[in-house]
PDB file of C-alpha atoms and ligand atoms in Angstrom:
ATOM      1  CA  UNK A 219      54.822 -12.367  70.225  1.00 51.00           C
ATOM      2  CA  UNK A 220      58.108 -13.745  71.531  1.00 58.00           C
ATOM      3  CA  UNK A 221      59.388 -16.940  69.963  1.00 61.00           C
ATOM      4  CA  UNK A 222      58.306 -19.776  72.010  1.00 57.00           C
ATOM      5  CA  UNK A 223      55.048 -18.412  70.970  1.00 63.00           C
ATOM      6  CA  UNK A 224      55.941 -18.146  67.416  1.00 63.00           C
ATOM      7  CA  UNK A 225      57.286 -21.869  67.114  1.00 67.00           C
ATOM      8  CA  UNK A 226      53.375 -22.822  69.116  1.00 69.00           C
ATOM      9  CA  UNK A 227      51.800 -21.097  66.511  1.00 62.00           C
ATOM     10  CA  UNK A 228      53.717 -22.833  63.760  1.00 69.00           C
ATOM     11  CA  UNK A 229      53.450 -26.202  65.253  1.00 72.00           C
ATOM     12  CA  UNK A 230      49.787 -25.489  65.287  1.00 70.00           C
ATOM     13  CA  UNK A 231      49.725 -24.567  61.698  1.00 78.00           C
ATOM     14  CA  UNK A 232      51.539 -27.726  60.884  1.00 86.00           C
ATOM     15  CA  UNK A 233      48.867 -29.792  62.945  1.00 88.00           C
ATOM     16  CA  UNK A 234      46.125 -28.392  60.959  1.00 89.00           C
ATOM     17  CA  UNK A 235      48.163 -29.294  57.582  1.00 91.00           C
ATOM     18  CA  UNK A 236      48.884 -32.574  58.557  1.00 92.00           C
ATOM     19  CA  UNK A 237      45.637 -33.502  59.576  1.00 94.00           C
ATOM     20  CA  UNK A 238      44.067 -32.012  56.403  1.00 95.00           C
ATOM     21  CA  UNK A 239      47.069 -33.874  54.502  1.00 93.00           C
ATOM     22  CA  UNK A 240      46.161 -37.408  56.071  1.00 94.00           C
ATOM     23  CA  UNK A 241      42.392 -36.977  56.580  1.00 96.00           C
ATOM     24  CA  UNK A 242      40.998 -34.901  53.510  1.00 97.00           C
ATOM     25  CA  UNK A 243      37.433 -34.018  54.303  1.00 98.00           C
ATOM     26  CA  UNK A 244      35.002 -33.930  51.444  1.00 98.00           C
ATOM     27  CA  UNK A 245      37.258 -36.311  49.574  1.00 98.00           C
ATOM     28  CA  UNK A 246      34.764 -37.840  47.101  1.00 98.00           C
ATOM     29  CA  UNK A 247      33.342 -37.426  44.100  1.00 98.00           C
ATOM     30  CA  UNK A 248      29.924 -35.784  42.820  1.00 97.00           C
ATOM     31  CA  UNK A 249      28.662 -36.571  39.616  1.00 96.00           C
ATOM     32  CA  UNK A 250      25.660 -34.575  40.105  1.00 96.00           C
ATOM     33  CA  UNK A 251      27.773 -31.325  40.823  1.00 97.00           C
ATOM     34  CA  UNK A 252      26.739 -28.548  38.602  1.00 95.00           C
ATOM     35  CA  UNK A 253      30.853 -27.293  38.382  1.00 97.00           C
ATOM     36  CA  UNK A 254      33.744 -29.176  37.777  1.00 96.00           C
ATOM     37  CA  UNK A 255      37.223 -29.349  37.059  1.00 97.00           C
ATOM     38  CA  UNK A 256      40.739 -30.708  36.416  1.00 97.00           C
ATOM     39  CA  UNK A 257      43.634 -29.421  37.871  1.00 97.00           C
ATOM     40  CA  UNK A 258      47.305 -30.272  37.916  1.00 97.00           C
ATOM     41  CA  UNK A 259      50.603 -29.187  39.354  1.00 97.00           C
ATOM     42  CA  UNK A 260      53.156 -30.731  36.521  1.00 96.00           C
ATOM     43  CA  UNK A 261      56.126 -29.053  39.382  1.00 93.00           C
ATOM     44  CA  UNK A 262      55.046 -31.517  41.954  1.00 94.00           C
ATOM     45  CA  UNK A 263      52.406 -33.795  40.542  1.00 96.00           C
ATOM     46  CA  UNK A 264      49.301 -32.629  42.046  1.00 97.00           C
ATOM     47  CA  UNK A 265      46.219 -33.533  40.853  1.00 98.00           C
ATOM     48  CA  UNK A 266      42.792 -33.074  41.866  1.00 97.00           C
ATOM     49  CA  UNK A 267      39.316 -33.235  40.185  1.00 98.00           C
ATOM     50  CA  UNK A 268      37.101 -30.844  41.722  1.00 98.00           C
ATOM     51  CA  UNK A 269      32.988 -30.739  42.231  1.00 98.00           C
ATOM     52  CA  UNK A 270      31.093 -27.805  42.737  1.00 98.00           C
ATOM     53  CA  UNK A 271      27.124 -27.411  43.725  1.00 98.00           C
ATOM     54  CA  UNK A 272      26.239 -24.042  43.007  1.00 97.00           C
ATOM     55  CA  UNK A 273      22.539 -23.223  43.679  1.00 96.00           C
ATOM     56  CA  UNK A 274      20.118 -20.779  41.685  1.00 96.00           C
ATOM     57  CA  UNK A 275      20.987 -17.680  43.583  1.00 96.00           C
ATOM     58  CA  UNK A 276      24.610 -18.134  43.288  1.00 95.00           C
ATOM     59  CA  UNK A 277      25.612 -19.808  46.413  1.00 97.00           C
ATOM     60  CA  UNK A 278      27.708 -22.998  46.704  1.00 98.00           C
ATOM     61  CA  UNK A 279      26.296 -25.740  48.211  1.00 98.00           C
ATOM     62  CA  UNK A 280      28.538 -28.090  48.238  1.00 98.00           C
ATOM     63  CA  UNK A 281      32.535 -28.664  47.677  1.00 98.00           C
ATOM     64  CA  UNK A 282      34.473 -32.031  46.893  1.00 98.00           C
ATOM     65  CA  UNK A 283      37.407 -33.206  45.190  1.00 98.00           C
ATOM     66  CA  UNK A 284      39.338 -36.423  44.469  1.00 98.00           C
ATOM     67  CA  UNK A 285      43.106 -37.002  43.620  1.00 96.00           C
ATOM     68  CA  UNK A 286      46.290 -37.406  44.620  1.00 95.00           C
ATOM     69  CA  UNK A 287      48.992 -35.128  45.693  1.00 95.00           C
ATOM     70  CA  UNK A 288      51.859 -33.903  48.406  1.00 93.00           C
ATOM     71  CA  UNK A 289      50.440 -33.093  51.703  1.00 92.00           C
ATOM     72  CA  UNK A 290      50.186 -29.288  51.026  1.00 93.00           C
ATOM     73  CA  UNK A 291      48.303 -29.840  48.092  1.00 96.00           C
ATOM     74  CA  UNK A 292      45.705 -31.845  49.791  1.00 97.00           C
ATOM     75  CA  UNK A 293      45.024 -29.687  52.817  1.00 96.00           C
ATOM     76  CA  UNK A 294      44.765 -27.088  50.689  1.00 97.00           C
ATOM     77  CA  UNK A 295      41.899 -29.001  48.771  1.00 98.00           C
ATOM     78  CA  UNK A 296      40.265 -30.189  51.643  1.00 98.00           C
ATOM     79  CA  UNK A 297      40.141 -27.095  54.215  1.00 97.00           C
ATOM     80  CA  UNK A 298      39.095 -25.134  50.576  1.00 97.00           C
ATOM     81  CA  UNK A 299      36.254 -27.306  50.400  1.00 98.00           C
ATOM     82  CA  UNK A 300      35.571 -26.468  54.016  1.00 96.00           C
ATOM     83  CA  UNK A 301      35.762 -22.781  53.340  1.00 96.00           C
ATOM     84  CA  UNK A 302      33.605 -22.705  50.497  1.00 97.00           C
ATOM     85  CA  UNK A 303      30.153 -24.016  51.482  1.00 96.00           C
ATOM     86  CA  UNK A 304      27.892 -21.260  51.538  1.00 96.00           C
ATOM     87  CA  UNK A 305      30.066 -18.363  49.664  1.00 97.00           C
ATOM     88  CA  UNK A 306      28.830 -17.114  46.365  1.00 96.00           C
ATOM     89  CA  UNK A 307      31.694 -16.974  43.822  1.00 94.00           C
ATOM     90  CA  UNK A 308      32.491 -13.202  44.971  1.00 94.00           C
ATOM     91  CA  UNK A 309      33.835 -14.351  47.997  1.00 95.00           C
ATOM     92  CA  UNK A 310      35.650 -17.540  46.575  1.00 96.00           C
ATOM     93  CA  UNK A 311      37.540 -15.140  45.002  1.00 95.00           C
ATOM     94  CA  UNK A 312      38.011 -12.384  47.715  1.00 94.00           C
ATOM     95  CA  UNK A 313      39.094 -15.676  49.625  1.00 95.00           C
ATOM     96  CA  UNK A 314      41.893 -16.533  46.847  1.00 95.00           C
ATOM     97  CA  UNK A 315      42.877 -13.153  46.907  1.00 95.00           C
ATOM     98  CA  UNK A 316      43.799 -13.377  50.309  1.00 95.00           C
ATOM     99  CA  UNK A 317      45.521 -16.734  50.252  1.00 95.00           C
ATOM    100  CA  UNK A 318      47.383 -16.116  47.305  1.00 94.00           C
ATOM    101  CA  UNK A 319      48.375 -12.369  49.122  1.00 95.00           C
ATOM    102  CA  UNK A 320      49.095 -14.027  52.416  1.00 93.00           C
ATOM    103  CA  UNK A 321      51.398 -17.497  50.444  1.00 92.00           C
ATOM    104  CA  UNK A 322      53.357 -14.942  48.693  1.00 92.00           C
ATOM    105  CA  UNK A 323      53.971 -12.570  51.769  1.00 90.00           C
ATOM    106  CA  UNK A 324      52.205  -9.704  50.211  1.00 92.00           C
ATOM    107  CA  UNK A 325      49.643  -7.524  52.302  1.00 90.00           C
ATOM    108  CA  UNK A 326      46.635  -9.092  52.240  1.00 86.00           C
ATOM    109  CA  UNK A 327      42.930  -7.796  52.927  1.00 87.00           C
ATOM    110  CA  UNK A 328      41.069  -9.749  55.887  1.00 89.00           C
ATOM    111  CA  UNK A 329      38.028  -7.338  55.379  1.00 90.00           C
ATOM    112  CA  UNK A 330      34.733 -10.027  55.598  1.00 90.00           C
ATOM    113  CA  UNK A 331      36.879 -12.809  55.984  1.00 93.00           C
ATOM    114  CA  UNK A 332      35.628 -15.516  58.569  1.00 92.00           C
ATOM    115  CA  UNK A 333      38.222 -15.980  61.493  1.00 93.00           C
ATOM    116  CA  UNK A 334      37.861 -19.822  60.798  1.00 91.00           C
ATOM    117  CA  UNK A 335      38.922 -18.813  56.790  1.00 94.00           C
ATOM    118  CA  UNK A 336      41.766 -16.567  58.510  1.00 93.00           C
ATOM    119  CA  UNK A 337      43.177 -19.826  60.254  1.00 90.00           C
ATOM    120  CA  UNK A 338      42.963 -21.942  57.165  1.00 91.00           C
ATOM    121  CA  UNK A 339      44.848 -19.086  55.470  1.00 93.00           C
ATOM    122  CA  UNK A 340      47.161 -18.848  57.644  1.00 90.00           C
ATOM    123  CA  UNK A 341      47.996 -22.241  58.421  1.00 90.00           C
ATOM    124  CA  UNK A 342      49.054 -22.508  54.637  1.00 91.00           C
ATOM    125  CA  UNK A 343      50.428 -19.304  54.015  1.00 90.00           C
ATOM    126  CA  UNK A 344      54.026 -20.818  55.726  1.00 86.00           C
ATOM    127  CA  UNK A 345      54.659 -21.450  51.940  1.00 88.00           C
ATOM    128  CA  UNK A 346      55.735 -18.487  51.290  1.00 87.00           C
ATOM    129  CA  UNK A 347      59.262 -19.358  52.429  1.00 85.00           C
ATOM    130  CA  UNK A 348      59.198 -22.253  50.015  1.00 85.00           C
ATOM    131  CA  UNK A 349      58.277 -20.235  46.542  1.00 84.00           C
ATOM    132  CA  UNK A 350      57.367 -23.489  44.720  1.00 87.00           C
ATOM    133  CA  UNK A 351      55.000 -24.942  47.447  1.00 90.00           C
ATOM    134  CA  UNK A 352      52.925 -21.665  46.267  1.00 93.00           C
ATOM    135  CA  UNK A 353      51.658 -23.774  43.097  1.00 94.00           C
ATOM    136  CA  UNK A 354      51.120 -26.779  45.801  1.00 94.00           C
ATOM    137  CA  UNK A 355      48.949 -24.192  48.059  1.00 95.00           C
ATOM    138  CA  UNK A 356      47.031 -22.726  44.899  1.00 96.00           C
ATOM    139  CA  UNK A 357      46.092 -25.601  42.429  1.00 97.00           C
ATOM    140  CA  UNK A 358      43.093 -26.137  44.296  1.00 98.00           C
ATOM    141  CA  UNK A 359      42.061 -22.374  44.173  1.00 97.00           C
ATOM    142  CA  UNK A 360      43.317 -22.470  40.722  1.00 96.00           C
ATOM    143  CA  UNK A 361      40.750 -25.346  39.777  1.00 97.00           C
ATOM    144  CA  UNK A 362      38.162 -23.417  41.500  1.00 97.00           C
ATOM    145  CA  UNK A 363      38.460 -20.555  39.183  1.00 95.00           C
ATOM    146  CA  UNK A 364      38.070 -22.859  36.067  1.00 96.00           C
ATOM    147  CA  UNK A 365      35.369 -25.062  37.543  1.00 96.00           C
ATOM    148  CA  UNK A 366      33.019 -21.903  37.918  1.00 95.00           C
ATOM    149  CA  UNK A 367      34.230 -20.660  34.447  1.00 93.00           C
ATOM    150  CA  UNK A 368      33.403 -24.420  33.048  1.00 86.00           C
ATOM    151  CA  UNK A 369      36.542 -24.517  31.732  1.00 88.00           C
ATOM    152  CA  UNK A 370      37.495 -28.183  32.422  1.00 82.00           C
ATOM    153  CA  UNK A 371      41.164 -28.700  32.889  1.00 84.00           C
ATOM    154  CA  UNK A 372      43.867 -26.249  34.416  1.00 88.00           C
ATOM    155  CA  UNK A 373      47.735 -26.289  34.690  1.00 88.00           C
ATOM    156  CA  UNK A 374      49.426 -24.005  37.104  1.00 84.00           C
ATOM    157  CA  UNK A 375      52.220 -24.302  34.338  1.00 73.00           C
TER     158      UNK A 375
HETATM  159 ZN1   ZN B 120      52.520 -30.364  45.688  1.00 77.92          ZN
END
């Protein structure tokens, strides 16, 4: 890849943040979810409340949050929400391996991961030159984990 291309592919990354920054998809709230949680960012001030539909065999259904945050926080929320629909909690948390691999620049196992998830991952994962976005990138992962463990509230802190 020379760098023209390399500066595309960023720009494109930075579209996809932006858009998920602005636009959050599944931004509402679901008091019949079967999962929730509360997470905050005390670094930055991130806070979401997250709803999660898991069915009887295991397999979420559906993914929403509400809250307020910086941009990186949000996308991360909503393409998260995206991701998850149809993963059993197995692969929530292969996918959070991944992401939290590929934010902090460590190898990072793509094995069974969706191309679409990849792109997601990726488009985030430019926080790894900006060690405190990390907790920006994460919280939403983060609230994942303690919305399936019904554990209600979570600090990155
Ligand atoms: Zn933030």
């Amino acid at each position: 890849m020379n760098a023209m291309e390399a500066n595309d592919l960023r720009d494109l990354y930075q579209d996809l943040i932006l858009d998920h920054g602005k636009r959050p998809r599944n931004f509402r709230a679901v008091p019949t979810a079967n999962h929730e949680a509360l997470g905050h960012n005390p670094l930055c001030g991130d806070r979401l409340n997250l709803y999660v539909t898991v069915d009887n065999n295991g397999v979420i259904q559906d993914a929403a949050f509400q809250g307020s945050g910086c941009a990186i926080s949000v996308a991360s929320a909503s393409m998260m929400t995206e991701m998850l629909k149809g993963k059993t909690a197995a692969q929530a948390a292969h996918l959070f391996d991944y992401l939290h691999n590929a934010c902090t620049g460590k190898p990072a196992d793509a094995n069974g991961i969706d191309s679409d998830d990849i792109d997601r991952i990726q488009a985030l994962s430019g926080v790894r030159d900006y060690p405190i976005r990390v907790k920006c990138a994460t919280l939403a992962w983060h609230t994942l984990q303690a919305a399936l463990k019904d554990e209600k509230k979570v600090s990155t802190e």
